[in-house]
mmCIF file of C-alpha atoms in Angstrom:
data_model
loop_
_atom_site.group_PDB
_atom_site.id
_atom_site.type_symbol
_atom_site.label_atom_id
_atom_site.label_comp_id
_atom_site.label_asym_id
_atom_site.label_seq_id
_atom_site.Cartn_x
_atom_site.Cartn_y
_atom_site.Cartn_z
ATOM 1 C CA UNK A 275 36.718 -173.754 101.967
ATOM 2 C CA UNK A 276 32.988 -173.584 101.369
ATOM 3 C CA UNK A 277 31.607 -170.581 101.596
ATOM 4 C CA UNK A 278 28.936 -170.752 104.253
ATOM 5 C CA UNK A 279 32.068 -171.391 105.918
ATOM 6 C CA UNK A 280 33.867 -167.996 104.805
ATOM 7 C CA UNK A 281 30.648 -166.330 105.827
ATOM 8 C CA UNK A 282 30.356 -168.337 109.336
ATOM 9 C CA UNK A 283 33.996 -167.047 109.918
ATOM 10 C CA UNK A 284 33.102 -163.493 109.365
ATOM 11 C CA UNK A 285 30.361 -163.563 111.845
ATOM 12 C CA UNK A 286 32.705 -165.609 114.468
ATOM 13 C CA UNK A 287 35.400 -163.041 113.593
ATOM 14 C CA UNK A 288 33.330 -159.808 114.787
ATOM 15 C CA UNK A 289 34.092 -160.557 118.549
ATOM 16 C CA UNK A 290 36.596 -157.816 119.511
ATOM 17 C CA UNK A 291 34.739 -155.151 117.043
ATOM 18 C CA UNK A 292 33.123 -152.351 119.026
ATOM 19 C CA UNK A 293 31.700 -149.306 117.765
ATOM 20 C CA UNK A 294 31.839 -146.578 120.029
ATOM 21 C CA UNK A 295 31.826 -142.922 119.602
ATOM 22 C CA UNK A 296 33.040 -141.697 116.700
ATOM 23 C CA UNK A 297 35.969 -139.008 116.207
ATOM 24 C CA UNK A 298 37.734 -137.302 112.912
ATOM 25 C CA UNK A 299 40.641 -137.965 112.030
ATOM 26 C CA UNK A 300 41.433 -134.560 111.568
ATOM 27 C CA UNK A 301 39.751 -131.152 111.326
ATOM 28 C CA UNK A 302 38.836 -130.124 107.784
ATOM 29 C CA UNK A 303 36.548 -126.821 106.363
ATOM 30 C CA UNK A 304 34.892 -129.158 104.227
ATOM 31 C CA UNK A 305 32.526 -131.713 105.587
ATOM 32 C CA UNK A 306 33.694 -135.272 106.623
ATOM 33 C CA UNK A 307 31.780 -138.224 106.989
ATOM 34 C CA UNK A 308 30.859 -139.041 110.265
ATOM 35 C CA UNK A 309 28.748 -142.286 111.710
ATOM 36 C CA UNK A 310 25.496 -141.712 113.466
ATOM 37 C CA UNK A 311 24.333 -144.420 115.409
ATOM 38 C CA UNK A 312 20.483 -144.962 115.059
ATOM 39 C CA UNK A 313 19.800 -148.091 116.539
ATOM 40 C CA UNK A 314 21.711 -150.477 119.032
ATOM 41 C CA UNK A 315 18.823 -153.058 118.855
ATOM 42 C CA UNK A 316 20.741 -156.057 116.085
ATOM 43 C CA UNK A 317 23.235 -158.549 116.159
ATOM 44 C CA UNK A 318 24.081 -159.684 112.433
ATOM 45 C CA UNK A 319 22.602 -156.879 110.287
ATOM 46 C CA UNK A 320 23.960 -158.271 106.980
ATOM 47 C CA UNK A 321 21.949 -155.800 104.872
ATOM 48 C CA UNK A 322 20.193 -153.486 104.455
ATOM 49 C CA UNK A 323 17.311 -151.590 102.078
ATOM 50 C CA UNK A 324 16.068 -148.094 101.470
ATOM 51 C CA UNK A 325 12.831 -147.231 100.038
ATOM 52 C CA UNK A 326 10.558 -144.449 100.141
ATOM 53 C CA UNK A 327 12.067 -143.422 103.372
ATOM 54 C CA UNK A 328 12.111 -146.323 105.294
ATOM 55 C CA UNK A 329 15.363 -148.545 106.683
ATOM 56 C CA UNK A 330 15.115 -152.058 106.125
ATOM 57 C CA UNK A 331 17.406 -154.269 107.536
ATOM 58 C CA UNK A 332 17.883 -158.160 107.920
ATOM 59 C CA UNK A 333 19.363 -159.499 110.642
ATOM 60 C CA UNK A 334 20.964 -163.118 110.484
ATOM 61 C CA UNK A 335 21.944 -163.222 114.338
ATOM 62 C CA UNK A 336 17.925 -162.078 115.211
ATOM 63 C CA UNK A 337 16.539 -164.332 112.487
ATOM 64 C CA UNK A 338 14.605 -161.507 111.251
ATOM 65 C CA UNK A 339 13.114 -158.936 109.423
ATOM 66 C CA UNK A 340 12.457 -155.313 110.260
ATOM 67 C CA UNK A 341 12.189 -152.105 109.988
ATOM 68 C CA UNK A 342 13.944 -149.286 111.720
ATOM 69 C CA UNK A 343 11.791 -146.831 114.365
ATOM 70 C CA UNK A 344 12.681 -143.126 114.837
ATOM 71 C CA UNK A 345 13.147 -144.349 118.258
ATOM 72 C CA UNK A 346 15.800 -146.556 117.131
ATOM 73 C CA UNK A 347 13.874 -149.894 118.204
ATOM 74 C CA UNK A 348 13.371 -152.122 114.984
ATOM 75 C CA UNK A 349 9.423 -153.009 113.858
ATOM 76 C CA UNK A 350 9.670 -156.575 113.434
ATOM 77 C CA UNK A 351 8.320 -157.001 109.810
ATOM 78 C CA UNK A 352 9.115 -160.970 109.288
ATOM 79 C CA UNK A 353 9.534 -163.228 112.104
ATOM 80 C CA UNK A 354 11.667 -166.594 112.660
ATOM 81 C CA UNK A 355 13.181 -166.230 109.568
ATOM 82 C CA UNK A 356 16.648 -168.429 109.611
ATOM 83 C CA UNK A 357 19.818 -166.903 108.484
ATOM 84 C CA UNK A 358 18.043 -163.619 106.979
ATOM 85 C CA UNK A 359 20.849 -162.230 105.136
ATOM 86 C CA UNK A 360 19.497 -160.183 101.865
ATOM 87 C CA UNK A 361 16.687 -157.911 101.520
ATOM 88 C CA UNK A 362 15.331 -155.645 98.907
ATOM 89 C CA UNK A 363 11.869 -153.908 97.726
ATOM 90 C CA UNK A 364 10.738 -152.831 94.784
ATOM 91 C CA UNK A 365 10.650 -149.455 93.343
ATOM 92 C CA UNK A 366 6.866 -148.886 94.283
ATOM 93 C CA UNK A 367 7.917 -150.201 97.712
ATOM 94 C CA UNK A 368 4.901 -153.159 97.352
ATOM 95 C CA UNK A 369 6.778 -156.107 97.584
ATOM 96 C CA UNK A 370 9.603 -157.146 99.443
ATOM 97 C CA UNK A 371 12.014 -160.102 99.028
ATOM 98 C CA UNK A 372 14.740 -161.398 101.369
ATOM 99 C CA UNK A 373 16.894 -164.499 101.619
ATOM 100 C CA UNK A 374 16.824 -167.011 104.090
ATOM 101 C CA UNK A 375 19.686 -169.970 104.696
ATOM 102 C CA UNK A 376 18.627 -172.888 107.200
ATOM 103 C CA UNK A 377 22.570 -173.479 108.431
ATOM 104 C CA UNK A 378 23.584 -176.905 110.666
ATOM 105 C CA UNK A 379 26.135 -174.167 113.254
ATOM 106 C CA UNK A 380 28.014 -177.305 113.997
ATOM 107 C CA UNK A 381 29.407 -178.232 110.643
ATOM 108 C CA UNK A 382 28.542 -174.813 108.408
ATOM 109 C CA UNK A 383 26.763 -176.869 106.332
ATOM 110 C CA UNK A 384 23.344 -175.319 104.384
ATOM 111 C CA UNK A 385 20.246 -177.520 104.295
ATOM 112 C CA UNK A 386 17.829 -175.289 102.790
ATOM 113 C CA UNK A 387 18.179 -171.790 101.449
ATOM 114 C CA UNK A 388 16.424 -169.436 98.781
ATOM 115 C CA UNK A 389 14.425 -165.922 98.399
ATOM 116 C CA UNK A 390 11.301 -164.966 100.059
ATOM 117 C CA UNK A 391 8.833 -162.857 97.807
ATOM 118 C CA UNK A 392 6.075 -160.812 99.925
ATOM 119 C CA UNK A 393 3.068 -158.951 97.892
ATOM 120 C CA UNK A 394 0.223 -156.932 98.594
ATOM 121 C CA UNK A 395 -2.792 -158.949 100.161
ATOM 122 C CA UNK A 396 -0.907 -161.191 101.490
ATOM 123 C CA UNK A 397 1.093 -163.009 98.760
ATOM 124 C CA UNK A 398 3.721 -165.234 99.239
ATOM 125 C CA UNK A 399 6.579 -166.728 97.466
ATOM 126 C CA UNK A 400 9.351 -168.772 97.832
ATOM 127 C CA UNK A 401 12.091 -169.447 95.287
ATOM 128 C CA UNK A 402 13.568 -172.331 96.149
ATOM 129 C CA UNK A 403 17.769 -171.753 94.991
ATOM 130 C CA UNK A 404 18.866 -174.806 97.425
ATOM 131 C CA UNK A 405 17.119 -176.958 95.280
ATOM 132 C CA UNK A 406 17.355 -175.747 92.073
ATOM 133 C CA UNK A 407 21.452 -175.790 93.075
ATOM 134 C CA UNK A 408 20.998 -179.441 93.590
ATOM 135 C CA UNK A 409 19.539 -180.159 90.537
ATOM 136 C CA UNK A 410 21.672 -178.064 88.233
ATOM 137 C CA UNK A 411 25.258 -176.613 89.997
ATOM 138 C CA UNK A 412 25.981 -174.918 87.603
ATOM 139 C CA UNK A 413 29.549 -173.502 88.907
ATOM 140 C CA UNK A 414 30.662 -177.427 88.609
ATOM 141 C CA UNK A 415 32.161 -175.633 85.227
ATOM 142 C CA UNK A 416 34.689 -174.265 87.636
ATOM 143 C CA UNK A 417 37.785 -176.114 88.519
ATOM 144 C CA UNK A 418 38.848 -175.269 92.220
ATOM 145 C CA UNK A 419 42.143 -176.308 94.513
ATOM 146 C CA UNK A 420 46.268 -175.884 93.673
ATOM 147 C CA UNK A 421 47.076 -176.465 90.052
ATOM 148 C CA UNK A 422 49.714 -179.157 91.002
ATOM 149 C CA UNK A 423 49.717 -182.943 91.365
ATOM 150 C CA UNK A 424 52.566 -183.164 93.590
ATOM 151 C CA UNK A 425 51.547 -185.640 96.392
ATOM 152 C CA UNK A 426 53.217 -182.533 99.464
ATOM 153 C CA UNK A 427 51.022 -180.297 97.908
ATOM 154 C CA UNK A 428 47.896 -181.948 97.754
ATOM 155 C CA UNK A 429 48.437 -183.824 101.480
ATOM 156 C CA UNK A 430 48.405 -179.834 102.190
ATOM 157 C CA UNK A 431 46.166 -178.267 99.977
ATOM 158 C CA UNK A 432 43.782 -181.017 98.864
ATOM 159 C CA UNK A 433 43.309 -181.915 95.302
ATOM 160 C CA UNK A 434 41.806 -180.326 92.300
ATOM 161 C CA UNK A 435 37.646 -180.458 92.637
ATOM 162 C CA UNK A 436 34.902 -179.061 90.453
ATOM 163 C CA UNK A 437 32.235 -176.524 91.880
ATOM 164 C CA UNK A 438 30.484 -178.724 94.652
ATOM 165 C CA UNK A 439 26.667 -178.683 95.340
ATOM 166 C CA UNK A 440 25.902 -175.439 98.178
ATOM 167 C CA UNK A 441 22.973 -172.631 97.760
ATOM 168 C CA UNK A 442 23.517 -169.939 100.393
ATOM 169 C CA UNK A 443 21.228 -166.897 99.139
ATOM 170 C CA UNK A 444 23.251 -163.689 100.487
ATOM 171 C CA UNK A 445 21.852 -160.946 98.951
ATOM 172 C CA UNK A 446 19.241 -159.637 96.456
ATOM 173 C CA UNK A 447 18.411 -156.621 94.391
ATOM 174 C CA UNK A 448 15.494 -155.594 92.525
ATOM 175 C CA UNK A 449 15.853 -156.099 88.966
ATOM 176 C CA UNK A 450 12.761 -154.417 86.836
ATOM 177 C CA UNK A 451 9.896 -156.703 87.749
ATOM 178 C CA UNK A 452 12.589 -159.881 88.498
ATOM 179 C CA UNK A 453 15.293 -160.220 91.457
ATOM 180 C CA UNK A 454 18.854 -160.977 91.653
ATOM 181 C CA UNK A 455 20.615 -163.154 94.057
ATOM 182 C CA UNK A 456 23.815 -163.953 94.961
ATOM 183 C CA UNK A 457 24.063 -167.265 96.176
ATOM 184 C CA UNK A 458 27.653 -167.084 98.503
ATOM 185 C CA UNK A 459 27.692 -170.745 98.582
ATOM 186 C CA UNK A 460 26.562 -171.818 94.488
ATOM 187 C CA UNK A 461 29.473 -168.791 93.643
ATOM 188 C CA UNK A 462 26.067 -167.807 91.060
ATOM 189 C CA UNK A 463 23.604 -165.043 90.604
ATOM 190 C CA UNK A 464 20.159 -166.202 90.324
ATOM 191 C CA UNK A 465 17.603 -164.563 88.101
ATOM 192 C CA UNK A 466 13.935 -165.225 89.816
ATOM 193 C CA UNK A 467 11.244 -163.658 88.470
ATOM 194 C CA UNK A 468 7.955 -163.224 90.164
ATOM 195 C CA UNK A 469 6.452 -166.436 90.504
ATOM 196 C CA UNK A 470 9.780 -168.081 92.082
ATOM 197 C CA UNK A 471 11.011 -169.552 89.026
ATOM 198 C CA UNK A 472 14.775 -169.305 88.997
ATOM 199 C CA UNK A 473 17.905 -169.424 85.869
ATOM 200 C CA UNK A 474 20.858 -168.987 86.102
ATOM 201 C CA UNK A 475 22.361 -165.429 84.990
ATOM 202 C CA UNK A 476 26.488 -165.870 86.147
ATOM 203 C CA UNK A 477 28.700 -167.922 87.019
ATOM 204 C CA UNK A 478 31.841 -166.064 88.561
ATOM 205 C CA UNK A 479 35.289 -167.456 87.724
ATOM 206 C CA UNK A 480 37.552 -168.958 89.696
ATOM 207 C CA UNK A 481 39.472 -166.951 92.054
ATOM 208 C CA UNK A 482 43.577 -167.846 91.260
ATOM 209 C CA UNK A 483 46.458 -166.910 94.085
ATOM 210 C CA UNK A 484 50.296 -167.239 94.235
ATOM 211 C CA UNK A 485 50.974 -169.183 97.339
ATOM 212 C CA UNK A 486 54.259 -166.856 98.599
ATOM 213 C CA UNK A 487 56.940 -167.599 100.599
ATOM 214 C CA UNK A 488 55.263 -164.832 103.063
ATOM 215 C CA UNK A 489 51.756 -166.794 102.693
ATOM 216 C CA UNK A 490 53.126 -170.182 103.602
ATOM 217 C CA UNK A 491 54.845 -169.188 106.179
ATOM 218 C CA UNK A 492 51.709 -167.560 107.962
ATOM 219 C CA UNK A 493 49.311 -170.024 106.724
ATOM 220 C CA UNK A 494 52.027 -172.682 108.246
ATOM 221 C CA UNK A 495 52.598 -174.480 105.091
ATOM 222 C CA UNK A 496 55.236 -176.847 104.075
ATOM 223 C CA UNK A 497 57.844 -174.996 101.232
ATOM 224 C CA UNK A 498 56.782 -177.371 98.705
ATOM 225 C CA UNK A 499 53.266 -175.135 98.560
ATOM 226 C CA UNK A 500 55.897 -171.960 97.677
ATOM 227 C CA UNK A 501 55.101 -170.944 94.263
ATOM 228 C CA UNK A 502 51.532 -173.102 93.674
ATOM 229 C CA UNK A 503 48.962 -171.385 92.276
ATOM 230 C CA UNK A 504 45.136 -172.167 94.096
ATOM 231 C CA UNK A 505 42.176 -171.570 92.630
ATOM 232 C CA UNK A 506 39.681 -170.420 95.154
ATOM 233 C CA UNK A 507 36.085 -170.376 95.320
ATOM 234 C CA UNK A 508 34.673 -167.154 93.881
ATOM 235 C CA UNK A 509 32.062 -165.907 96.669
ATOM 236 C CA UNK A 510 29.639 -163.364 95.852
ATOM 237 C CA UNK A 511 28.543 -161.173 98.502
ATOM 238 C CA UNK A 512 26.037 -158.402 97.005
ATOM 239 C CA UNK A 513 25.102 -157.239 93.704
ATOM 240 C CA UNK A 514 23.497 -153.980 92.683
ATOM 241 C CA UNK A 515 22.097 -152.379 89.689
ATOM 242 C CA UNK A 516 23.620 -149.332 88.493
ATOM 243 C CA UNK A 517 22.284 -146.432 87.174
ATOM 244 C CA UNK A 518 24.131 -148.271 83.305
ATOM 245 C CA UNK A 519 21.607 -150.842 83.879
ATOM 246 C CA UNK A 520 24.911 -153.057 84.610
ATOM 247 C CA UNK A 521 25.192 -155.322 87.753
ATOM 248 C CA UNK A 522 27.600 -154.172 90.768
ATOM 249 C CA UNK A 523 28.982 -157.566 92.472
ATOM 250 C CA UNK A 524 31.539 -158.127 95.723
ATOM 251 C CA UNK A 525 33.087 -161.053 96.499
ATOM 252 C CA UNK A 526 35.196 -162.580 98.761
ATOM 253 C CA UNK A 527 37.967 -164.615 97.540
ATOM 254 C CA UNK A 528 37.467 -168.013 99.343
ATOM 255 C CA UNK A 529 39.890 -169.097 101.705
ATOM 256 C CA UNK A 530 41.696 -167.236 104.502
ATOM 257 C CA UNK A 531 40.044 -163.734 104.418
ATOM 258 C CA UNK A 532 42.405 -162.184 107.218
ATOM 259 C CA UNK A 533 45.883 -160.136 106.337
ATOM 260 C CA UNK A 534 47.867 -163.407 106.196
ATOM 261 C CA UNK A 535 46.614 -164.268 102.674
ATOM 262 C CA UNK A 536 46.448 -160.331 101.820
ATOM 263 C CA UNK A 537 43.332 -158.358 100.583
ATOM 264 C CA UNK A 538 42.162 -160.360 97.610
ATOM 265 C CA UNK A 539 38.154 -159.205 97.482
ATOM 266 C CA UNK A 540 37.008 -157.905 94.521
ATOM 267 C CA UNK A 541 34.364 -155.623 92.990
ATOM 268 C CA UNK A 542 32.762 -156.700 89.400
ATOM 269 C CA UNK A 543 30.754 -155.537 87.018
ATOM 270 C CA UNK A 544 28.440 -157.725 85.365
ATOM 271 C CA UNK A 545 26.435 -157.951 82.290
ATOM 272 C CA UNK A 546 22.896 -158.745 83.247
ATOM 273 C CA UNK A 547 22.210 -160.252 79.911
ATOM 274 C CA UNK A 548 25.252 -162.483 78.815
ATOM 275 C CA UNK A 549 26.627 -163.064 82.259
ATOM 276 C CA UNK A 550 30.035 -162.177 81.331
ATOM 277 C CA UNK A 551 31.644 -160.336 84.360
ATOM 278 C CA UNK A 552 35.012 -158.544 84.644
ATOM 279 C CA UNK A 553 36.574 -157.044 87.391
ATOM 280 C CA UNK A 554 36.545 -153.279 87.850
ATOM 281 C CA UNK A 555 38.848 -153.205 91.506
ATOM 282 C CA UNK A 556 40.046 -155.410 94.209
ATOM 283 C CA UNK A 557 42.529 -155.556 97.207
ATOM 284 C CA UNK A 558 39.380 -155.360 99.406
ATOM 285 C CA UNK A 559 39.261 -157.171 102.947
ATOM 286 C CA UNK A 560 36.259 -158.777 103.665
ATOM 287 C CA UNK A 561 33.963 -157.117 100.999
ATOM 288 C CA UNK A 562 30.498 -158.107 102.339
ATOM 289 C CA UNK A 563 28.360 -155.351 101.168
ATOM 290 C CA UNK A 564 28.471 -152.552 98.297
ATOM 291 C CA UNK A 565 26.273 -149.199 97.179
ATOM 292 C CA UNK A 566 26.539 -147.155 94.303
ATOM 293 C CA UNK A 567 26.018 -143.380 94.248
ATOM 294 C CA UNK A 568 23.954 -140.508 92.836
ATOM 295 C CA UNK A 569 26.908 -139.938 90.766
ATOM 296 C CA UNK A 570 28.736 -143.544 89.826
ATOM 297 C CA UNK A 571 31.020 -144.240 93.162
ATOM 298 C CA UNK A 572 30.815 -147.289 94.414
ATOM 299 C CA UNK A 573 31.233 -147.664 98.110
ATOM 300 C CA UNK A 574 32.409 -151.211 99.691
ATOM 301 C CA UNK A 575 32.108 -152.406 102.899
ATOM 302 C CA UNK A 576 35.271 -154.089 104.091
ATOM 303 C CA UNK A 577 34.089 -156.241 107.318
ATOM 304 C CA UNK A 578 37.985 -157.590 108.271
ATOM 305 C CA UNK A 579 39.273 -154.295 107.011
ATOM 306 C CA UNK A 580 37.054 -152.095 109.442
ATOM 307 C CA UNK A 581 36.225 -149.640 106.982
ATOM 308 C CA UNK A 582 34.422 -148.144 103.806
ATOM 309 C CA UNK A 583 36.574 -147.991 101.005
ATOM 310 C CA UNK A 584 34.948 -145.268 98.202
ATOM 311 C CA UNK A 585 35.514 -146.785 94.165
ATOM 312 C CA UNK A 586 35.365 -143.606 91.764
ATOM 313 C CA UNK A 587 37.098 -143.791 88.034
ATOM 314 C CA UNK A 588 38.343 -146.810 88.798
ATOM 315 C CA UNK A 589 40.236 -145.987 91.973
ATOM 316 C CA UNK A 590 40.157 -147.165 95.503
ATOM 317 C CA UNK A 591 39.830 -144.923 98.568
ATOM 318 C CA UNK A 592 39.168 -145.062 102.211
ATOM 319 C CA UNK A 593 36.127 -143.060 103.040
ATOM 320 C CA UNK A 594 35.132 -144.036 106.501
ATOM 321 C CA UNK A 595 36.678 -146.075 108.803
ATOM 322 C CA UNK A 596 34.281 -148.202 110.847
ATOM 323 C CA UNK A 597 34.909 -151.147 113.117
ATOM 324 C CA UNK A 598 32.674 -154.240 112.219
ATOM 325 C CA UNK A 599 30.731 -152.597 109.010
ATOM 326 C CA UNK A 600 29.092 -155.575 107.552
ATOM 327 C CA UNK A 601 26.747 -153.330 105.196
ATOM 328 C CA UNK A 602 26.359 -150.176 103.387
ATOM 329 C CA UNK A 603 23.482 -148.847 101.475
ATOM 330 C CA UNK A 604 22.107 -145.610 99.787
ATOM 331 C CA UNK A 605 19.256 -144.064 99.256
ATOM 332 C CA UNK A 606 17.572 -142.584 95.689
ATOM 333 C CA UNK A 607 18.782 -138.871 97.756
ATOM 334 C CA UNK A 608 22.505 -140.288 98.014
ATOM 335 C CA UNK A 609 22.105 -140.860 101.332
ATOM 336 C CA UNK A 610 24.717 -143.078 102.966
ATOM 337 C CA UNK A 611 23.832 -145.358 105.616
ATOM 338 C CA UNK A 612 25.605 -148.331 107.129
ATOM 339 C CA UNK A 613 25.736 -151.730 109.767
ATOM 340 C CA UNK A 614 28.031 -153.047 112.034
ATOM 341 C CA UNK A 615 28.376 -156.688 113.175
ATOM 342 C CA UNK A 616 27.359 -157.094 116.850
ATOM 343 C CA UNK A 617 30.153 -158.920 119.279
ATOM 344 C CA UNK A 618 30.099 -161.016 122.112
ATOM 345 C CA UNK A 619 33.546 -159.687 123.847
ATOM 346 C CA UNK A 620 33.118 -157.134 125.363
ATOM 347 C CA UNK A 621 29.488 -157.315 124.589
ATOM 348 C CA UNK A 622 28.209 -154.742 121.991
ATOM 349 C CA UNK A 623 25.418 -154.674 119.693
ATOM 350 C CA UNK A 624 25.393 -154.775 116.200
ATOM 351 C CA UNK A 625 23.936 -151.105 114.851
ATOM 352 C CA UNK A 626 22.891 -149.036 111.983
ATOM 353 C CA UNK A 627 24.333 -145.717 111.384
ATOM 354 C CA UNK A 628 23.604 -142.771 109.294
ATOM 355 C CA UNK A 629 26.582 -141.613 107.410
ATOM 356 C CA UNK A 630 26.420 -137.514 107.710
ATOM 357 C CA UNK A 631 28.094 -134.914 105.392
ATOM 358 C CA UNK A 632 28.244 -138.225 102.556
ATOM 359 C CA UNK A 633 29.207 -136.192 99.990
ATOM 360 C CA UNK A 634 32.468 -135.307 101.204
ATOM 361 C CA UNK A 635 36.124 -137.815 99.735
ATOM 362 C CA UNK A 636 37.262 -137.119 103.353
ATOM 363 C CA UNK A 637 38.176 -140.366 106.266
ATOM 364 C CA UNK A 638 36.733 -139.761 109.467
ATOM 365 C CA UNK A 639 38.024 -142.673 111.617
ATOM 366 C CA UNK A 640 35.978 -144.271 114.900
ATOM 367 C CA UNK A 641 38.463 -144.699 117.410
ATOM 368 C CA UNK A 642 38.129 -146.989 120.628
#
């Protein structure tokens, strides 16, 4: 499945998701993390940034970007900007880049896409990743689809393919005077330095599953499938720099991302310099977003999950369960903020909520 695709399924998949008041799950001396809305005023807020006090957010569904009011209204920042998905500033807050992906809704397909670069006195940028994707695809080193000839397989699964030609920018970081991006659809993360010129830095590996009894049967595939083992398309989601100078990745794991194929995102760590890239946990549902701490925890938003899992030496925890959470962010304080998807039935809006009492391992749950 190509991963605009993935991505196009998350968004569809949000109907159902409200966020309503939340409760605890139980009553605890210590603090507990608890969701504050701030603002009701987004629809697809697929990330967000916080510098020097302000919220930043980028909203795919509004086709912009803004910034968030103490009234909880969002300050339109960038206008008409298609697919805004990433968005990041730099640590003396004076520029600000965010991704754009021009998407055809009908077939999921990506006709343009790259990172937008805004400077003092009005200076522009644009890094161009659709086209340098079409020029150099670099993940056609990967080898995707079942690792089996058999003609029932492949009249089910497809055949084998290398890594095809797709640039969806997803998110960016800040990166000492550069940016990374992860491109969701070239399964790379761009280096793009100032004046929009863009290399390569990674190439993630291909993602390999177990087709089980238990999977084909849900996935309604013939028996002959039972046993195959499929390559999927590695599909990073965020990436942030930690505090080791290392970069913090999610992906998605290609395919189906709901329960009948299991939890198979993952969270990497990757070496800015050589590319090389290893995986540091997984078993995540839908993990769109990520944030690192003031004191090395990684949290991970799990969008088909419906919560925040919390990664500390190595191990997985809930910390906050929250219905539609598409993003999660700190600030340099350790602040903890997050956003939900917005959903069409029963209407609801997507938000942004301030995560109180952060500090705390406990799961506060929001219950309908």
């Amino acid at each position: 499945m190509h991963t605009s695709k993935v991505l196009a399924t998350a968004v569809a998949a949000a109907t159902g998701l409200l966020l309503v008041t939340p409760t605890l799950a139980s009553a605890h001396p210590r603090p507990t993390p608890t969701p504050v809305v701030k603002s009701a005023a987004l629809a697809a807020p697929f990330n967000l940034d916080l510098n020097h006090g302000k919220v930043l957010v980028a909203d795919g569904g509004l086709n912009l970007v803004g910034k968030l009011k103490h009234d909880g209204t969002i300050k339109t920042l960038a206008a008409d900007q298609p697919g805004a998905s990433g968005i990041a500033t730099s640590r003396n807050g004076r520029f600000l880049a965010f991704t754009t992906t021009v998407t055809d809704q009908a077939t999921f397909e990506n006709s343009a896409s790259g990172l937008n670069i805004w400077g003092p006195r009005g200076k522009r940028v644009y890094a161009d990743t659709h086209a340098y994707e079409v020029k150099n695809n670099p993940d056609k080193i990967n080898s995707y689809g079942p690792r089996s000839s058999d003609a029932c397989v492949t009249k089910a699964l497809g055949p084998r393919y290398r890594g095809q030609v797709d640039s969806h920018s997803y998110s960016v970081a800040s990166f000492g005077d550069k940016w990374v991006v992860a491109d969701a659809g070239a399964n790379t993360l761009w280096k793009i330095d100032s004046r929009g010129n863009i290399r390569t830095l990674a190439v993630l590996p291909a993602q390999p599953t177990k087709i089980t009894k238990q999977m084909a049967t849900a996935l309604d595939l013939p028996g002959c499938t039972v046993g195959v083992t499929f390559d999927f398309e590695p599909v990073p989601t965020d990436v942030e720099v930690g505090r080791d100078g290392y970069l913090y990745v999610t992906t998605l794991p290609g395919g189906p991302e709901d329960p009948r194929a299991g939890a198979r995102g993952k969270l990497w760590k990757v070496n800015p310099y050589s590319g090389n890239a290893w995986v540091i946990a997984s078993g995540f549902a839908g993990a769109t977003n990520l944030a690192i701490g003031r004191h090395g925890e990684i949290y991970v938003a799990e969008f088909f999950g419906g919560k925040i899992s919390v990664v500390k030496w190595g191990k997985k925890s809930t910390y906050l369960t929250l219905p539609g959470v598409v993003a999660v962010e700190t600030s340099k304080s350790g602040q903890l903020w997050a956003a939900t998807m917005g959903n069409e039935d029963p209407p609801a809006p997507g938000t942004i909520v301030k995560i109180t009492h952060g500090k705390a391992y406990k799961q506060a749950t929001v219950k309908p």
